[in-house]
Amino acid sequence: MEKFKAVLDLQSKHRSALGYGLVTLLTAGGEKIFSSVVFQCPCTATWNLPYGLVFLLVPALALFLLGYALSARTWRLLTGCCSRSAGSGSGLRGAFVCAQLSAAAALAPLTWVAVALLGGSFYQCAVSGSARLAPYLCKGRDRSCIAKLPQVPCNKQEAELQEILSQLKAQSQVIGWILIAAVIILLLVVKSVTRCFSPVSYLQLKFWEIYLEKEKQIFQSQATEHATQLAKENIRCFFECSKPKECNTPSSKDWQQISALYTFNPKNQFYSTLHKYVSRKEMSGSLRSVEGDAVVPVLGFVDDASVANTHGL
């Protein structure tokens, strides 16, 4: 039991890393299945280029959009945005959050493209059908090379075509490794810069993560209990034809305010939008933005781990 608890604690502490690792493995596995089972290069001058590009880029686009759809932060940003009036700074904050969402959603498509380039099949098919690259690939070769070039992915017997195929695969793999290196360097730079400009210390960030996890668990428990009591009371009143007892429930405005995107203010350090709502309600009765509120990149995990994302809330 203790070992099982230790595994759960490890999963909780490294949820983000494990999630990204799982996405990467699933994407790489999906690409291997596509390239070996589904993909069949037509080996014609007309279809090689579009066919190869479709397999290389369209799944990447689908994974990018799926990354948006599976992010709770996306729906937190979009829910109700057309029915409420936007503040002066909400558009800028929304654009900043969209940029963060795009960066997170780009992991799976970049993995797809990188793995596909390392495999080489999609690139070989696409480039062999490119009329612009044909003179470069057939430079110094027989005149019939350009006509035979679309057959390169299918004809692996002729020595000349086999040489071109090996050249295309080498190009594809070099581009793939360059893409992987560029992505890793970019992630490291962005992570270092955001941590460098963090308004809070490393240990406070760790405490922050613990607080959010506990707030999420307690909120889920209390919400379930409150909803159960309300449902029982309504059903009892229906069958007994009696008046319901008073049961206090947050208003739509209250729900809307705790569902807002988190903004950091150095004057009053709140650990979540719910924490901010409870504290500011006592002070001013409102959760409107005040001077100093800002979206901080290193605190992007607050919206992802907050109570508004508990089981689809």
PDB file of C-alpha atoms in Angstrom:
ATOM      1  CA  MET A   1       0.000   0.000   0.000  1.00  0.00           C
ATOM      2  CA  GLU A   2       2.845   2.371   0.836  1.00  0.00           C
ATOM      3  CA  LYS A   3       4.542   1.581  -2.476  1.00  0.00           C
ATOM      4  CA  PHE A   4       1.297   2.296  -4.320  1.00  0.00           C
ATOM      5  CA  LYS A   5       0.973   5.606  -2.473  1.00  0.00           C
ATOM      6  CA  ALA A   6       4.556   6.470  -3.399  1.00  0.00           C
ATOM      7  CA  VAL A   7       3.750   5.848  -7.075  1.00  0.00           C
ATOM      8  CA  LEU A   8       0.696   8.124  -6.818  1.00  0.00           C
ATOM      9  CA  ASP A   9       2.773  10.842  -5.152  1.00  0.00           C
ATOM     10  CA  LEU A  10       5.372  10.556  -7.915  1.00  0.00           C
ATOM     11  CA  GLN A  11       2.645  10.813 -10.545  1.00  0.00           C
ATOM     12  CA  SER A  12       1.180  13.865  -8.808  1.00  0.00           C
ATOM     13  CA  LYS A  13       4.527  15.651  -8.528  1.00  0.00           C
ATOM     14  CA  HIS A  14       5.594  14.943 -12.106  1.00  0.00           C
ATOM     15  CA  ARG A  15       2.191  14.972 -13.804  1.00  0.00           C
ATOM     16  CA  SER A  16       3.231  17.504 -16.430  1.00  0.00           C
ATOM     17  CA  ALA A  17       6.425  15.679 -17.416  1.00  0.00           C
ATOM     18  CA  LEU A  18       4.651  12.313 -17.483  1.00  0.00           C
ATOM     19  CA  GLY A  19       1.847  13.769 -19.574  1.00  0.00           C
ATOM     20  CA  TYR A  20       4.226  15.250 -22.132  1.00  0.00           C
ATOM     21  CA  GLY A  21       6.195  12.006 -22.229  1.00  0.00           C
ATOM     22  CA  LEU A  22       3.045   9.978 -22.840  1.00  0.00           C
ATOM     23  CA  VAL A  23       1.936  12.340 -25.615  1.00  0.00           C
ATOM     24  CA  THR A  24       5.359  12.045 -27.257  1.00  0.00           C
ATOM     25  CA  LEU A  25       5.347   8.231 -27.108  1.00  0.00           C
ATOM     26  CA  LEU A  26       1.791   7.961 -28.455  1.00  0.00           C
ATOM     27  CA  THR A  27       2.563  10.375 -31.283  1.00  0.00           C
ATOM     28  CA  ALA A  28       5.753   8.531 -32.241  1.00  0.00           C
ATOM     29  CA  GLY A  29       3.921   5.196 -32.144  1.00  0.00           C
ATOM     30  CA  GLY A  30       1.074   6.576 -34.268  1.00  0.00           C
ATOM     31  CA  GLU A  31       3.530   7.839 -36.865  1.00  0.00           C
ATOM     32  CA  LYS A  32       5.178   4.408 -37.103  1.00  0.00           C
ATOM     33  CA  ILE A  33       1.799   2.759 -37.680  1.00  0.00           C
ATOM     34  CA  PHE A  34       0.862   5.306 -40.340  1.00  0.00           C
ATOM     35  CA  SER A  35       4.158   5.027 -42.203  1.00  0.00           C
ATOM     36  CA  SER A  36       4.226   1.223 -42.223  1.00  0.00           C
ATOM     37  CA  VAL A  37       0.529   0.324 -42.607  1.00  0.00           C
ATOM     38  CA  VAL A  38      -1.407   3.244 -44.095  1.00  0.00           C
ATOM     39  CA  PHE A  39       1.154   5.150 -46.165  1.00  0.00           C
ATOM     40  CA  GLN A  40       1.689   3.975 -49.748  1.00  0.00           C
ATOM     41  CA  CYS A  41       3.477   6.460 -51.999  1.00  0.00           C
ATOM     42  CA  PRO A  42       1.697   6.601 -55.419  1.00  0.00           C
ATOM     43  CA  CYS A  43       5.050   7.076 -57.238  1.00  0.00           C
ATOM     44  CA  THR A  44       3.636   9.460 -59.850  1.00  0.00           C
ATOM     45  CA  ALA A  45       4.792  12.944 -60.753  1.00  0.00           C
ATOM     46  CA  THR A  46       1.285  14.309 -60.107  1.00  0.00           C
ATOM     47  CA  TRP A  47       0.579  12.819 -56.674  1.00  0.00           C
ATOM     48  CA  ASN A  48       3.915  12.284 -54.918  1.00  0.00           C
ATOM     49  CA  LEU A  49       4.304  15.848 -53.613  1.00  0.00           C
ATOM     50  CA  PRO A  50       0.730  16.427 -52.317  1.00  0.00           C
ATOM     51  CA  TYR A  51       0.464  12.875 -50.970  1.00  0.00           C
ATOM     52  CA  GLY A  52       3.716  13.114 -49.008  1.00  0.00           C
ATOM     53  CA  LEU A  53       2.925  16.593 -47.668  1.00  0.00           C
ATOM     54  CA  VAL A  54      -0.567  15.539 -46.581  1.00  0.00           C
ATOM     55  CA  PHE A  55       0.812  12.669 -44.507  1.00  0.00           C
ATOM     56  CA  LEU A  56       3.554  14.868 -43.094  1.00  0.00           C
ATOM     57  CA  LEU A  57       1.538  17.989 -42.232  1.00  0.00           C
ATOM     58  CA  VAL A  58      -2.189  17.184 -41.947  1.00  0.00           C
ATOM     59  CA  PRO A  59      -1.801  14.804 -38.946  1.00  0.00           C
ATOM     60  CA  ALA A  60       0.408  17.456 -37.340  1.00  0.00           C
ATOM     61  CA  LEU A  61      -2.356  20.036 -37.825  1.00  0.00           C
ATOM     62  CA  ALA A  62      -4.931  17.610 -36.396  1.00  0.00           C
ATOM     63  CA  LEU A  63      -2.730  16.981 -33.346  1.00  0.00           C
ATOM     64  CA  PHE A  64      -2.270  20.747 -32.891  1.00  0.00           C
ATOM     65  CA  LEU A  65      -6.026  21.343 -32.876  1.00  0.00           C
ATOM     66  CA  LEU A  66      -6.508  18.332 -30.593  1.00  0.00           C
ATOM     67  CA  GLY A  67      -4.011  19.855 -28.182  1.00  0.00           C
ATOM     68  CA  TYR A  68      -6.235  22.944 -27.997  1.00  0.00           C
ATOM     69  CA  ALA A  69      -9.389  20.868 -27.560  1.00  0.00           C
ATOM     70  CA  LEU A  70      -7.939  18.729 -24.743  1.00  0.00           C
ATOM     71  CA  SER A  71      -6.635  21.706 -22.764  1.00  0.00           C
ATOM     72  CA  ALA A  72      -8.969  22.726 -19.930  1.00  0.00           C
ATOM     73  CA  ARG A  73      -7.477  26.199 -20.143  1.00  0.00           C
ATOM     74  CA  THR A  74      -8.878  26.598 -23.680  1.00  0.00           C
ATOM     75  CA  TRP A  75     -12.448  26.042 -22.557  1.00  0.00           C
ATOM     76  CA  ARG A  76     -11.913  28.178 -19.480  1.00  0.00           C
ATOM     77  CA  LEU A  77     -10.920  31.027 -21.785  1.00  0.00           C
ATOM     78  CA  LEU A  78     -13.741  30.474 -24.281  1.00  0.00           C
ATOM     79  CA  THR A  79     -16.685  29.621 -22.030  1.00  0.00           C
ATOM     80  CA  GLY A  80     -18.955  32.643 -21.837  1.00  0.00           C
ATOM     81  CA  CYS A  81     -16.518  34.987 -23.600  1.00  0.00           C
ATOM     82  CA  CYS A  82     -19.159  35.976 -26.188  1.00  0.00           C
ATOM     83  CA  SER A  83     -21.819  36.778 -23.600  1.00  0.00           C
ATOM     84  CA  ARG A  84     -19.819  39.005 -21.272  1.00  0.00           C
ATOM     85  CA  SER A  85     -18.274  42.399 -21.836  1.00  0.00           C
ATOM     86  CA  ALA A  86     -14.484  42.427 -22.121  1.00  0.00           C
ATOM     87  CA  GLY A  87     -12.360  44.679 -19.976  1.00  0.00           C
ATOM     88  CA  SER A  88      -9.606  46.894 -21.316  1.00  0.00           C
ATOM     89  CA  GLY A  89      -6.868  44.409 -20.488  1.00  0.00           C
ATOM     90  CA  SER A  90      -8.751  41.162 -20.980  1.00  0.00           C
ATOM     91  CA  GLY A  91      -7.996  41.025 -24.706  1.00  0.00           C
ATOM     92  CA  LEU A  92      -4.263  41.290 -24.102  1.00  0.00           C
ATOM     93  CA  ARG A  93      -4.384  38.669 -21.353  1.00  0.00           C
ATOM     94  CA  GLY A  94      -6.441  36.402 -23.608  1.00  0.00           C
ATOM     95  CA  ALA A  95      -3.901  36.765 -26.427  1.00  0.00           C
ATOM     96  CA  PHE A  96      -1.059  35.953 -24.033  1.00  0.00           C
ATOM     97  CA  VAL A  97      -2.856  32.843 -22.775  1.00  0.00           C
ATOM     98  CA  CYS A  98      -3.536  31.795 -26.396  1.00  0.00           C
ATOM     99  CA  ALA A  99       0.199  32.042 -27.084  1.00  0.00           C
ATOM    100  CA  GLN A 100       0.914  29.781 -24.095  1.00  0.00           C
ATOM    101  CA  LEU A 101      -1.765  27.328 -25.230  1.00  0.00           C
ATOM    102  CA  SER A 102      -0.285  27.271 -28.738  1.00  0.00           C
ATOM    103  CA  ALA A 103       3.169  26.505 -27.361  1.00  0.00           C
ATOM    104  CA  ALA A 104       1.820  23.599 -25.291  1.00  0.00           C
ATOM    105  CA  ALA A 105      -0.334  22.284 -28.153  1.00  0.00           C
ATOM    106  CA  ALA A 106       2.658  22.340 -30.542  1.00  0.00           C
ATOM    107  CA  LEU A 107       4.447  19.492 -28.725  1.00  0.00           C
ATOM    108  CA  ALA A 108       2.552  16.627 -30.360  1.00  0.00           C
ATOM    109  CA  PRO A 109       2.646  17.998 -33.946  1.00  0.00           C
ATOM    110  CA  LEU A 110       6.351  18.809 -33.700  1.00  0.00           C
ATOM    111  CA  THR A 111       6.947  15.270 -32.416  1.00  0.00           C
ATOM    112  CA  TRP A 112       4.993  13.886 -35.370  1.00  0.00           C
ATOM    113  CA  VAL A 113       6.973  15.912 -37.906  1.00  0.00           C
ATOM    114  CA  ALA A 114      10.316  15.080 -36.270  1.00  0.00           C
ATOM    115  CA  VAL A 115       9.643  11.325 -36.098  1.00  0.00           C
ATOM    116  CA  ALA A 116       8.271  11.353 -39.661  1.00  0.00           C
ATOM    117  CA  LEU A 117      11.424  13.081 -40.899  1.00  0.00           C
ATOM    118  CA  LEU A 118      13.637  10.587 -39.093  1.00  0.00           C
ATOM    119  CA  GLY A 119      11.728   7.766 -40.794  1.00  0.00           C
ATOM    120  CA  GLY A 120      12.103   9.484 -44.158  1.00  0.00           C
ATOM    121  CA  SER A 121       9.178   7.877 -46.020  1.00  0.00           C
ATOM    122  CA  PHE A 122       6.959  10.969 -46.248  1.00  0.00           C
ATOM    123  CA  TYR A 123       9.857  13.236 -47.189  1.00  0.00           C
ATOM    124  CA  GLN A 124      11.126  10.828 -49.867  1.00  0.00           C
ATOM    125  CA  CYS A 125       7.702  10.621 -51.477  1.00  0.00           C
ATOM    126  CA  ALA A 126       7.078  14.385 -51.384  1.00  0.00           C
ATOM    127  CA  VAL A 127      10.489  15.526 -52.662  1.00  0.00           C
ATOM    128  CA  SER A 128      10.630  12.906 -55.433  1.00  0.00           C
ATOM    129  CA  GLY A 129       7.514  14.503 -56.917  1.00  0.00           C
ATOM    130  CA  SER A 130       8.788  18.082 -56.756  1.00  0.00           C
ATOM    131  CA  ALA A 131       9.494  19.536 -60.201  1.00  0.00           C
ATOM    132  CA  ARG A 132      11.582  22.345 -58.664  1.00  0.00           C
ATOM    133  CA  LEU A 133      13.923  20.001 -56.812  1.00  0.00           C
ATOM    134  CA  ALA A 134      14.234  17.473 -59.647  1.00  0.00           C
ATOM    135  CA  PRO A 135      17.131  19.281 -61.432  1.00  0.00           C
ATOM    136  CA  TYR A 136      19.056  19.465 -58.142  1.00  0.00           C
ATOM    137  CA  LEU A 137      18.557  15.764 -57.365  1.00  0.00           C
ATOM    138  CA  CYS A 138      19.442  14.675 -60.903  1.00  0.00           C
ATOM    139  CA  LYS A 139      22.440  16.971 -61.272  1.00  0.00           C
ATOM    140  CA  GLY A 140      25.269  15.098 -62.981  1.00  0.00           C
ATOM    141  CA  ARG A 141      23.095  12.080 -63.752  1.00  0.00           C
ATOM    142  CA  ASP A 142      21.494  10.597 -66.857  1.00  0.00           C
ATOM    143  CA  ARG A 143      18.852  12.708 -68.666  1.00  0.00           C
ATOM    144  CA  SER A 144      16.187  10.117 -67.918  1.00  0.00           C
ATOM    145  CA  CYS A 145      16.707  10.686 -64.205  1.00  0.00           C
ATOM    146  CA  ILE A 146      14.048  13.417 -63.975  1.00  0.00           C
ATOM    147  CA  ALA A 147      11.457  11.181 -65.609  1.00  0.00           C
ATOM    148  CA  LYS A 148      12.329   8.286 -63.312  1.00  0.00           C
ATOM    149  CA  LEU A 149      12.512  10.408 -60.145  1.00  0.00           C
ATOM    150  CA  PRO A 150       8.845   9.902 -59.050  1.00  0.00           C
ATOM    151  CA  GLN A 151       9.515   6.137 -59.111  1.00  0.00           C
ATOM    152  CA  VAL A 152      12.323   6.420 -56.543  1.00  0.00           C
ATOM    153  CA  PRO A 153      10.213   5.454 -53.451  1.00  0.00           C
ATOM    154  CA  CYS A 154       8.871   2.348 -55.232  1.00  0.00           C
ATOM    155  CA  ASN A 155      11.807   1.195 -57.366  1.00  0.00           C
ATOM    156  CA  LYS A 156      14.534   0.024 -55.016  1.00  0.00           C
ATOM    157  CA  GLN A 157      16.368  -2.198 -57.511  1.00  0.00           C
ATOM    158  CA  GLU A 158      18.121   0.265 -59.856  1.00  0.00           C
ATOM    159  CA  ALA A 159      21.394   1.417 -58.368  1.00  0.00           C
ATOM    160  CA  GLU A 160      20.942   5.035 -59.493  1.00  0.00           C
ATOM    161  CA  LEU A 161      17.471   5.319 -57.976  1.00  0.00           C
ATOM    162  CA  GLN A 162      18.649   3.593 -54.821  1.00  0.00           C
ATOM    163  CA  GLU A 163      21.382   6.198 -54.490  1.00  0.00           C
ATOM    164  CA  ILE A 164      18.844   9.029 -54.806  1.00  0.00           C
ATOM    165  CA  LEU A 165      16.592   7.303 -52.253  1.00  0.00           C
ATOM    166  CA  SER A 166      19.467   7.100 -49.774  1.00  0.00           C
ATOM    167  CA  GLN A 167      20.252  10.760 -50.385  1.00  0.00           C
ATOM    168  CA  LEU A 168      16.642  11.789 -49.705  1.00  0.00           C
ATOM    169  CA  LYS A 169      16.515   9.727 -46.515  1.00  0.00           C
ATOM    170  CA  ALA A 170      19.747  11.302 -45.305  1.00  0.00           C
ATOM    171  CA  GLN A 171      18.358  14.791 -45.981  1.00  0.00           C
ATOM    172  CA  SER A 172      15.142  13.926 -44.164  1.00  0.00           C
ATOM    173  CA  GLN A 173      16.960  12.611 -41.102  1.00  0.00           C
ATOM    174  CA  VAL A 174      19.283  15.610 -40.933  1.00  0.00           C
ATOM    175  CA  ILE A 175      16.290  17.973 -41.031  1.00  0.00           C
ATOM    176  CA  GLY A 176      14.557  15.850 -38.375  1.00  0.00           C
ATOM    177  CA  TRP A 177      17.507  16.026 -35.983  1.00  0.00           C
ATOM    178  CA  ILE A 178      17.876  19.767 -36.587  1.00  0.00           C
ATOM    179  CA  LEU A 179      14.181  20.200 -35.734  1.00  0.00           C
ATOM    180  CA  ILE A 180      14.553  18.148 -32.541  1.00  0.00           C
ATOM    181  CA  ALA A 181      17.629  20.116 -31.461  1.00  0.00           C
ATOM    182  CA  ALA A 182      15.937  23.438 -32.232  1.00  0.00           C
ATOM    183  CA  VAL A 183      12.828  22.512 -30.242  1.00  0.00           C
ATOM    184  CA  ILE A 184      14.857  21.355 -27.223  1.00  0.00           C
ATOM    185  CA  ILE A 185      16.994  24.509 -27.271  1.00  0.00           C
ATOM    186  CA  LEU A 186      13.904  26.708 -27.622  1.00  0.00           C
ATOM    187  CA  LEU A 187      12.142  24.937 -24.736  1.00  0.00           C
ATOM    188  CA  LEU A 188      15.213  25.281 -22.551  1.00  0.00           C
ATOM    189  CA  VAL A 189      15.582  28.987 -23.343  1.00  0.00           C
ATOM    190  CA  VAL A 190      11.887  29.740 -22.760  1.00  0.00           C
ATOM    191  CA  LYS A 191      11.868  27.745 -19.510  1.00  0.00           C
ATOM    192  CA  SER A 192      15.010  29.502 -18.283  1.00  0.00           C
ATOM    193  CA  VAL A 193      13.716  32.972 -19.165  1.00  0.00           C
ATOM    194  CA  THR A 194      10.302  32.426 -17.536  1.00  0.00           C
ATOM    195  CA  ARG A 195      11.943  31.081 -14.377  1.00  0.00           C
ATOM    196  CA  CYS A 196      14.433  33.952 -14.397  1.00  0.00           C
ATOM    197  CA  PHE A 197      11.600  36.514 -14.379  1.00  0.00           C
ATOM    198  CA  SER A 198       9.517  34.604 -11.836  1.00  0.00           C
ATOM    199  CA  PRO A 199       8.117  36.936  -9.150  1.00  0.00           C
ATOM    200  CA  VAL A 200       8.218  34.120  -6.576  1.00  0.00           C
ATOM    201  CA  SER A 201      10.932  31.774  -5.354  1.00  0.00           C
ATOM    202  CA  TYR A 202      11.451  28.113  -6.228  1.00  0.00           C
ATOM    203  CA  LEU A 203      10.181  26.820  -2.891  1.00  0.00           C
ATOM    204  CA  GLN A 204       7.116  29.055  -3.016  1.00  0.00           C
ATOM    205  CA  LEU A 205       6.288  27.598  -6.430  1.00  0.00           C
ATOM    206  CA  LYS A 206       6.488  24.120  -4.887  1.00  0.00           C
ATOM    207  CA  PHE A 207       4.166  25.225  -2.066  1.00  0.00           C
ATOM    208  CA  TRP A 208       1.864  26.777  -4.675  1.00  0.00           C
ATOM    209  CA  GLU A 209       1.561  23.473  -6.516  1.00  0.00           C
ATOM    210  CA  ILE A 210       0.749  21.641  -3.264  1.00  0.00           C
ATOM    211  CA  TYR A 211      -1.904  24.218  -2.390  1.00  0.00           C
ATOM    212  CA  LEU A 212      -3.582  23.943  -5.799  1.00  0.00           C
ATOM    213  CA  GLU A 213      -3.662  20.159  -5.593  1.00  0.00           C
ATOM    214  CA  LYS A 214      -5.293  20.268  -2.155  1.00  0.00           C
ATOM    215  CA  GLU A 215      -7.728  23.019  -3.172  1.00  0.00           C
ATOM    216  CA  LYS A 216      -8.769  20.946  -6.183  1.00  0.00           C
ATOM    217  CA  GLN A 217      -9.350  17.822  -4.092  1.00  0.00           C
ATOM    218  CA  ILE A 218     -11.321  19.628  -1.377  1.00  0.00           C
ATOM    219  CA  PHE A 219     -13.377  21.575  -3.918  1.00  0.00           C
ATOM    220  CA  GLN A 220     -14.345  18.370  -5.687  1.00  0.00           C
ATOM    221  CA  SER A 221     -15.365  16.789  -2.389  1.00  0.00           C
ATOM    222  CA  GLN A 222     -17.344  19.822  -1.207  1.00  0.00           C
ATOM    223  CA  ALA A 223     -18.996  20.337  -4.600  1.00  0.00           C
ATOM    224  CA  THR A 224     -20.099  16.697  -4.682  1.00  0.00           C
ATOM    225  CA  GLU A 225     -21.458  16.896  -1.139  1.00  0.00           C
ATOM    226  CA  HIS A 226     -23.304  20.169  -1.774  1.00  0.00           C
ATOM    227  CA  ALA A 227     -24.783  18.968  -5.072  1.00  0.00           C
ATOM    228  CA  THR A 228     -25.911  15.730  -3.390  1.00  0.00           C
ATOM    229  CA  GLN A 229     -27.652  17.613  -0.581  1.00  0.00           C
ATOM    230  CA  LEU A 230     -29.385  19.947  -3.038  1.00  0.00           C
ATOM    231  CA  ALA A 231     -30.525  17.065  -5.229  1.00  0.00           C
ATOM    232  CA  LYS A 232     -31.844  15.103  -2.217  1.00  0.00           C
ATOM    233  CA  GLU A 233     -33.765  18.137  -0.947  1.00  0.00           C
ATOM    234  CA  ASN A 234     -35.356  18.826  -4.322  1.00  0.00           C
ATOM    235  CA  ILE A 235     -36.386  15.185  -4.771  1.00  0.00           C
ATOM    236  CA  ARG A 236     -37.759  15.009  -1.225  1.00  0.00           C
ATOM    237  CA  CYS A 237     -39.854  18.121  -1.794  1.00  0.00           C
ATOM    238  CA  PHE A 238     -41.163  16.728  -5.073  1.00  0.00           C
ATOM    239  CA  PHE A 239     -42.399  13.480  -3.586  1.00  0.00           C
ATOM    240  CA  GLU A 240     -43.653  15.010  -0.326  1.00  0.00           C
ATOM    241  CA  CYS A 241     -45.201  18.075  -2.044  1.00  0.00           C
ATOM    242  CA  SER A 242     -43.503  20.326   0.512  1.00  0.00           C
ATOM    243  CA  LYS A 243     -41.500  23.523   0.380  1.00  0.00           C
ATOM    244  CA  PRO A 244     -37.729  23.140   0.103  1.00  0.00           C
ATOM    245  CA  LYS A 245     -35.411  24.185   2.887  1.00  0.00           C
ATOM    246  CA  GLU A 246     -33.090  27.092   2.173  1.00  0.00           C
ATOM    247  CA  CYS A 247     -29.902  25.861   0.564  1.00  0.00           C
ATOM    248  CA  ASN A 248     -27.316  28.512  -0.225  1.00  0.00           C
ATOM    249  CA  THR A 249     -25.675  28.087  -3.619  1.00  0.00           C
ATOM    250  CA  PRO A 250     -23.197  30.459  -5.297  1.00  0.00           C
ATOM    251  CA  SER A 251     -24.762  32.738  -7.903  1.00  0.00           C
ATOM    252  CA  SER A 252     -23.899  32.665 -11.617  1.00  0.00           C
ATOM    253  CA  LYS A 253     -21.782  35.767 -11.075  1.00  0.00           C
ATOM    254  CA  ASP A 254     -19.827  34.014  -8.321  1.00  0.00           C
ATOM    255  CA  TRP A 255     -19.186  30.998 -10.561  1.00  0.00           C
ATOM    256  CA  GLN A 256     -18.131  33.295 -13.377  1.00  0.00           C
ATOM    257  CA  GLN A 257     -15.647  35.131 -11.197  1.00  0.00           C
ATOM    258  CA  ILE A 258     -13.876  32.011  -9.897  1.00  0.00           C
ATOM    259  CA  SER A 259     -13.751  30.687 -13.480  1.00  0.00           C
ATOM    260  CA  ALA A 260     -11.800  33.734 -14.690  1.00  0.00           C
ATOM    261  CA  LEU A 261      -8.170  33.447 -15.755  1.00  0.00           C
ATOM    262  CA  TYR A 262      -5.684  33.865 -12.936  1.00  0.00           C
ATOM    263  CA  THR A 263      -3.709  37.108 -12.719  1.00  0.00           C
ATOM    264  CA  PHE A 264      -0.808  37.741 -10.346  1.00  0.00           C
ATOM    265  CA  ASN A 265      -0.533  40.839  -8.202  1.00  0.00           C
ATOM    266  CA  PRO A 266       2.623  41.363  -6.106  1.00  0.00           C
ATOM    267  CA  LYS A 267       0.692  43.496  -3.584  1.00  0.00           C
ATOM    268  CA  ASN A 268      -1.690  40.657  -2.699  1.00  0.00           C
ATOM    269  CA  GLN A 269      -0.383  37.197  -3.441  1.00  0.00           C
ATOM    270  CA  PHE A 270      -3.346  34.909  -3.989  1.00  0.00           C
ATOM    271  CA  TYR A 271      -2.728  31.254  -4.803  1.00  0.00           C
ATOM    272  CA  SER A 272      -5.740  30.780  -7.067  1.00  0.00           C
ATOM    273  CA  THR A 273      -8.709  32.615  -8.535  1.00  0.00           C
ATOM    274  CA  LEU A 274     -10.858  31.110  -5.776  1.00  0.00           C
ATOM    275  CA  HIS A 275      -8.441  32.405  -3.138  1.00  0.00           C
ATOM    276  CA  LYS A 276      -8.534  35.822  -4.801  1.00  0.00           C
ATOM    277  CA  TYR A 277     -12.342  35.767  -4.953  1.00  0.00           C
ATOM    278  CA  VAL A 278     -12.753  34.936  -1.265  1.00  0.00           C
ATOM    279  CA  SER A 279     -10.205  37.549  -0.142  1.00  0.00           C
ATOM    280  CA  ARG A 280     -11.264  40.401  -2.417  1.00  0.00           C
ATOM    281  CA  LYS A 281     -14.950  39.784  -1.715  1.00  0.00           C
ATOM    282  CA  GLU A 282     -14.242  40.513   1.907  1.00  0.00           C
ATOM    283  CA  MET A 283     -12.329  43.676   0.992  1.00  0.00           C
ATOM    284  CA  SER A 284     -14.350  45.158  -1.890  1.00  0.00           C
ATOM    285  CA  GLY A 285     -17.054  42.679  -2.867  1.00  0.00           C
ATOM    286  CA  SER A 286     -15.651  42.474  -6.399  1.00  0.00           C
ATOM    287  CA  LEU A 287     -13.063  40.495  -8.324  1.00  0.00           C
ATOM    288  CA  ARG A 288     -12.451  43.118 -10.986  1.00  0.00           C
ATOM    289  CA  SER A 289      -8.897  43.624 -12.153  1.00  0.00           C
ATOM    290  CA  VAL A 290      -6.909  46.124 -10.146  1.00  0.00           C
ATOM    291  CA  GLU A 291      -3.672  47.915 -10.848  1.00  0.00           C
ATOM    292  CA  GLY A 292      -0.782  45.476 -10.865  1.00  0.00           C
ATOM    293  CA  ASP A 293      -2.733  42.412 -12.027  1.00  0.00           C
ATOM    294  CA  ALA A 294      -0.788  40.601 -14.738  1.00  0.00           C
ATOM    295  CA  VAL A 295      -0.496  37.220 -16.446  1.00  0.00           C
ATOM    296  CA  VAL A 296       2.857  35.697 -15.447  1.00  0.00           C
ATOM    297  CA  PRO A 297       4.218  32.907 -17.709  1.00  0.00           C
ATOM    298  CA  VAL A 298       5.740  30.851 -14.889  1.00  0.00           C
ATOM    299  CA  LEU A 299       2.351  30.757 -13.125  1.00  0.00           C
ATOM    300  CA  GLY A 300       0.497  29.300 -16.101  1.00  0.00           C
ATOM    301  CA  PHE A 301       0.025  26.064 -14.133  1.00  0.00           C
ATOM    302  CA  VAL A 302      -2.443  27.859 -11.818  1.00  0.00           C
ATOM    303  CA  ASP A 303      -5.216  27.823 -14.435  1.00  0.00           C
ATOM    304  CA  ASP A 304      -4.450  24.222 -15.409  1.00  0.00           C
ATOM    305  CA  ALA A 305      -4.537  22.934 -11.827  1.00  0.00           C
ATOM    306  CA  SER A 306      -7.330  25.115 -10.430  1.00  0.00           C
ATOM    307  CA  VAL A 307     -10.746  23.968  -9.236  1.00  0.00           C
ATOM    308  CA  ALA A 308     -12.417  25.157 -12.456  1.00  0.00           C
ATOM    309  CA  ASN A 309     -10.707  22.280 -14.252  1.00  0.00           C
ATOM    310  CA  THR A 310     -11.831  19.588 -11.838  1.00  0.00           C
ATOM    311  CA  HIS A 311     -13.492  16.818 -13.835  1.00  0.00           C
ATOM    312  CA  GLY A 312     -14.669  19.142 -16.563  1.00  0.00           C
ATOM    313  CA  LEU A 313     -15.938  21.934 -14.331  1.00  0.00           C
TER     314      LEU A 313
END
